[in-house]
Tab-separated table of C-alpha atoms in Angstrom:
chain	number	residue	atom	x	y	z
A	1	MET	CA	119.594	105.090	114.810
A	2	THR	CA	121.561	102.869	115.563
A	3	THR	CA	124.234	100.868	113.554
A	4	ILE	CA	123.128	97.846	113.389
A	5	GLN	CA	123.426	96.137	109.829
A	6	THR	CA	119.626	94.543	108.242
A	7	THR	CA	119.570	92.512	106.369
A	8	LEU	CA	116.609	91.331	104.297
A	9	VAL	CA	116.407	87.490	103.129
A	10	LEU	CA	113.660	86.240	101.048
A	11	ALA	CA	112.772	83.782	98.248
A	12	MET	CA	109.888	84.665	95.065
A	13	THR	CA	109.049	82.722	92.412
A	14	ALA	CA	108.856	84.931	89.265
A	15	ASP	CA	106.112	86.121	89.600
A	16	GLY	CA	106.389	88.410	93.262
A	17	LYS	CA	104.550	85.229	95.792
A	18	ILE	CA	106.602	84.301	98.706
A	19	SER	CA	104.587	81.170	99.508
A	20	ALA	CA	101.622	79.352	97.381
A	21	VAL	CA	98.015	80.725	98.217
A	22	ASP	CA	97.720	77.716	100.563
A	23	PRO	CA	100.978	78.651	102.836
A	24	LYS	CA	101.703	75.267	104.383
A	25	ALA	CA	101.683	73.511	100.738
A	26	PRO	CA	104.583	71.777	100.744
A	27	ARG	CA	107.202	72.041	97.966
A	28	ASP	CA	109.838	70.434	96.809
A	29	SER	CA	113.439	71.081	98.629
A	30	ASP	CA	115.910	73.744	97.555
A	31	PRO	CA	119.006	72.839	98.249
A	32	VAL	CA	120.994	75.921	96.324
A	33	ASP	CA	118.252	78.604	97.674
A	34	GLN	CA	119.099	76.416	101.861
A	35	ALA	CA	123.108	76.937	101.547
A	36	HIS	CA	122.156	80.778	100.703
A	37	LEU	CA	119.781	81.180	103.198
A	38	GLU	CA	122.124	79.379	106.049
A	39	TYR	CA	125.416	81.480	104.927
A	40	GLN	CA	123.505	84.261	105.637
A	41	ALA	CA	121.568	83.392	108.094
A	42	SER	CA	124.524	82.597	109.810
A	43	LEU	CA	126.368	86.083	109.723
A	44	ALA	CA	122.990	87.090	112.230
A	45	ASP	CA	123.626	88.087	115.627
A	46	LEU	CA	119.688	87.828	115.283
A	47	ILE	CA	117.090	87.037	113.263
A	48	LEU	CA	114.253	88.750	113.140
A	49	VAL	CA	110.301	86.305	111.649
A	50	GLY	CA	106.977	87.860	111.237
A	51	ALA	CA	104.815	86.111	113.509
A	52	GLY	CA	102.732	84.287	109.930
A	53	THR	CA	105.652	82.324	108.621
A	54	MET	CA	106.178	80.947	112.123
A	55	ARG	CA	103.011	79.330	111.913
A	56	ALA	CA	103.685	78.104	108.512
A	57	GLU	CA	106.719	76.579	110.051
A	58	GLY	CA	106.217	75.940	113.486
A	59	GLN	CA	110.317	76.289	113.940
A	60	THR	CA	113.213	78.559	113.316
A	61	PHE	CA	115.432	78.231	111.135
A	62	THR	CA	119.280	77.022	112.434
A	63	ILE	CA	122.975	76.758	111.357
A	64	ARG	CA	123.717	72.738	110.798
A	65	ASN	CA	126.908	73.730	108.701
A	66	PRO	CA	129.950	72.861	110.376
A	67	GLU	CA	132.135	75.206	108.701
A	68	LEU	CA	129.363	78.122	109.032
A	69	LEU	CA	129.228	77.205	112.788
A	70	ALA	CA	133.085	77.497	113.094
A	71	ALA	CA	133.298	80.641	111.299
A	72	ARG	CA	130.893	81.696	114.325
A	73	GLN	CA	133.030	80.968	116.860
A	74	ILE	CA	135.369	82.337	116.060
A	75	ARG	CA	133.470	85.620	115.133
A	76	GLY	CA	132.851	85.376	118.866
A	77	GLN	CA	128.927	84.774	118.288
A	78	SER	CA	126.405	81.939	120.273
A	79	PRO	CA	126.482	78.922	118.163
A	80	GLN	CA	122.698	79.841	116.859
A	81	PRO	CA	121.633	84.071	116.665
A	82	ILE	CA	118.772	84.474	118.959
A	83	THR	CA	115.577	84.392	117.050
A	84	CYS	CA	112.976	86.851	117.707
A	85	VAL	CA	108.977	86.613	115.978
A	86	VAL	CA	107.582	89.595	116.261
A	87	THR	CA	103.741	89.747	116.991
A	88	ARG	CA	101.671	92.221	117.736
A	89	SER	CA	98.824	89.443	118.954
A	90	LEU	CA	100.833	87.000	120.189
A	91	ASP	CA	98.550	84.947	118.730
A	92	LEU	CA	101.749	82.521	119.213
A	93	SER	CA	101.302	78.487	120.110
A	94	PRO	CA	103.782	77.461	122.729
A	95	ASP	CA	103.307	73.453	121.848
A	96	TRP	CA	105.099	75.156	118.490
A	97	ALA	CA	108.619	72.664	117.434
A	98	PHE	CA	110.397	76.007	117.955
A	99	PHE	CA	109.855	76.361	121.145
A	100	SER	CA	111.825	73.730	122.414
A	101	GLN	CA	114.823	74.592	119.917
A	102	ASP	CA	118.351	75.018	121.718
A	103	VAL	CA	118.193	78.717	120.206
A	104	GLU	CA	117.346	81.654	123.107
A	105	ARG	CA	114.322	82.987	121.919
A	106	TRP	CA	112.718	86.632	121.879
A	107	ILE	CA	109.094	88.353	121.181
A	108	PHE	CA	109.292	91.377	120.574
A	109	THR	CA	105.136	91.809	121.043
A	110	THR	CA	102.646	94.769	122.276
A	111	LYS	CA	100.571	95.848	125.293
A	112	ALA	CA	97.463	94.764	124.153
A	113	GLY	CA	99.250	91.483	122.851
A	114	LEU	CA	100.172	91.056	126.502
A	115	GLU	CA	97.025	92.004	127.871
A	116	GLY	CA	94.253	89.423	128.834
A	117	ASN	CA	96.863	86.497	126.537
A	118	SER	CA	95.993	83.224	127.821
A	119	ASN	CA	98.931	82.032	126.502
A	120	LYS	CA	100.979	84.612	128.203
A	121	ALA	CA	102.257	82.748	130.951
A	122	SER	CA	103.284	79.587	129.099
A	123	LEU	CA	105.342	81.661	126.298
A	124	ASP	CA	107.410	83.915	129.776
A	125	LYS	CA	108.840	80.255	130.542
A	126	VAL	CA	110.368	79.662	126.825
A	127	ALA	CA	111.112	82.772	125.711
A	128	GLY	CA	111.822	86.802	126.504
A	129	LEU	CA	108.792	88.958	126.170
A	130	ILE	CA	109.204	92.085	124.894
A	131	GLU	CA	106.670	95.319	124.632
A	132	LEU	CA	107.877	97.485	122.766
A	133	GLY	CA	104.544	99.816	122.376
A	134	ASP	CA	100.164	99.712	122.909
A	135	ARG	CA	99.185	99.058	119.556
A	136	GLU	CA	101.976	98.755	117.388
A	137	LEU	CA	105.717	98.053	117.762
A	138	ASP	CA	107.925	100.573	118.351
A	139	TRP	CA	110.962	99.496	116.376
A	140	ASN	CA	113.407	102.617	117.559
A	141	ARG	CA	113.420	100.720	120.264
A	142	ALA	CA	113.723	97.710	119.125
A	143	TYR	CA	116.674	98.392	117.906
A	144	ALA	CA	118.353	100.282	121.370
A	145	LEU	CA	117.176	97.103	122.976
A	146	MET	CA	119.534	95.219	120.902
A	147	ALA	CA	122.508	98.016	120.437
A	148	GLU	CA	121.821	97.021	124.201
A	149	ARG	CA	122.774	93.612	123.866
A	150	ASN	CA	125.777	94.174	121.555
A	151	ILE	CA	123.649	92.989	118.710
A	152	GLN	CA	125.548	93.722	115.281
A	153	LYS	CA	123.942	92.187	112.461
A	154	VAL	CA	120.573	91.352	112.015
A	155	VAL	CA	118.610	88.917	108.731
A	156	ALA	CA	115.096	89.715	108.497
A	157	LEU	CA	113.615	86.852	106.928
A	158	GLY	CA	110.268	87.500	106.266
A	159	GLY	CA	106.818	87.660	105.930
A	160	GLY	CA	105.611	90.137	103.767
A	161	SER	CA	103.752	92.059	106.850
A	162	LEU	CA	107.205	92.346	108.795
A	163	THR	CA	109.325	93.407	106.005
A	164	ALA	CA	106.426	96.246	105.183
A	165	THR	CA	106.942	97.499	108.556
A	166	LEU	CA	110.778	97.274	108.466
A	167	VAL	CA	110.523	98.928	105.118
A	168	GLU	CA	108.499	102.159	106.862
A	169	ALA	CA	110.090	102.552	109.669
A	170	GLY	CA	113.819	102.814	107.681
A	171	ARG	CA	115.180	99.328	108.781
A	172	ILE	CA	116.300	97.754	106.011
A	173	ASP	CA	119.491	98.064	105.132
A	174	ASP	CA	120.539	95.623	102.610
A	175	TRP	CA	118.296	93.061	99.938
A	176	TRP	CA	118.616	89.621	99.066
A	177	LEU	CA	116.124	88.294	96.763
A	178	THR	CA	116.278	84.623	95.381
A	179	ILE	CA	114.045	83.857	92.194
A	180	TRP	CA	112.768	80.895	91.645
A	181	PRO	CA	111.674	80.033	88.430
A	182	VAL	CA	108.695	78.619	88.795
A	183	ILE	CA	104.779	80.783	88.666
A	184	TYR	CA	102.303	80.553	91.919
A	185	GLY	CA	99.534	83.075	90.623
A	186	GLY	CA	96.891	84.274	93.018
A	187	LYS	CA	95.658	87.489	94.076
A	188	ASP	CA	95.946	86.128	97.839
A	189	ALA	CA	99.300	85.153	97.609
A	190	PRO	CA	101.927	87.241	100.172
A	191	THR	CA	103.998	88.663	98.664
A	192	PRO	CA	107.233	89.855	99.766
A	193	VAL	CA	106.116	93.430	101.283
A	194	GLU	CA	103.025	93.856	102.222
A	195	GLY	CA	101.380	96.510	104.153
A	196	GLU	CA	99.410	99.370	102.534
A	197	GLY	CA	102.586	100.070	99.802
A	198	PHE	CA	103.906	103.346	99.051
A	199	ILE	CA	102.548	105.905	96.452
A	200	PRO	CA	105.777	105.865	93.642
A	201	HIS	CA	107.366	109.506	95.089
A	202	ALA	CA	107.486	107.970	98.565
A	203	ALA	CA	108.805	104.269	97.600
A	204	PRO	CA	112.244	103.818	98.815
A	205	HIS	CA	114.619	102.557	95.988
A	206	LEU	CA	117.589	100.345	95.755
A	207	GLN	CA	120.639	99.856	93.893
A	208	LEU	CA	121.872	96.375	92.274
A	209	ILE	CA	125.057	95.362	93.846
A	210	GLU	CA	125.369	91.697	93.102
A	211	THR	CA	123.735	89.465	91.078
A	212	ARG	CA	124.073	85.677	91.198
A	213	GLN	CA	122.502	82.865	88.714
A	214	VAL	CA	122.812	78.968	89.842
A	215	GLY	CA	120.805	77.446	86.434
A	216	SER	CA	117.693	79.382	86.808
A	217	GLU	CA	117.652	80.852	89.431
A	218	LEU	CA	118.555	84.677	90.404
A	219	PHE	CA	120.862	85.438	93.871
A	220	LEU	CA	119.943	89.984	93.359
A	221	HIS	CA	122.008	91.644	96.928
A	222	TYR	CA	120.507	95.286	96.289
A	223	GLN	CA	121.080	97.762	98.768
A	224	THR	CA	118.963	100.902	100.270
A	225	ILE	CA	119.177	103.671	98.943
A	226	LYS	CA	118.822	106.177	101.727
């Protein structure tokens, strides 16, 4: 195992949904949560984001606050974290705005995703394509690669499928969960952790180490008990 610190940063509704049934449905901006997200992302050397989240948003989160940009410079970090999209299938469009943003781009994928993919050549021109297994991603290889690049801090921004694979791989050290005071409902609306789930005695356990309240919004900071 490497010594890379991995923090998950997610916002969810009071009923545990990270988006509505239609993930592209517009919602009001939340300046408090956006400021929290920007601060947490500003600490990262690399941001992990799932392909589903990228399909819904089309672009990555970038740091704009001058004070946070200055702090990154003082710490010797690049102006923006590397953004790494995680996808087994490589079902990505090179036409997304993400591929023209002024950030370093990686794509973690599989041999199966690369084989016969019509977008492979186009994607290879705008991002670093990194194969991490035949059909499943090998997170030990991923973290060894990141360690070789001197990455010390990873921030994962979801969605639920990516979070599930990181939980199963035992890679999430701490969690920042924002609780929005709203109910989305919907049995098919995504939740913070998807995948096959855990039976109670094998479920990861967390320790609450910090709480903040801004209006009716809660910010909960948990540490994974290992």
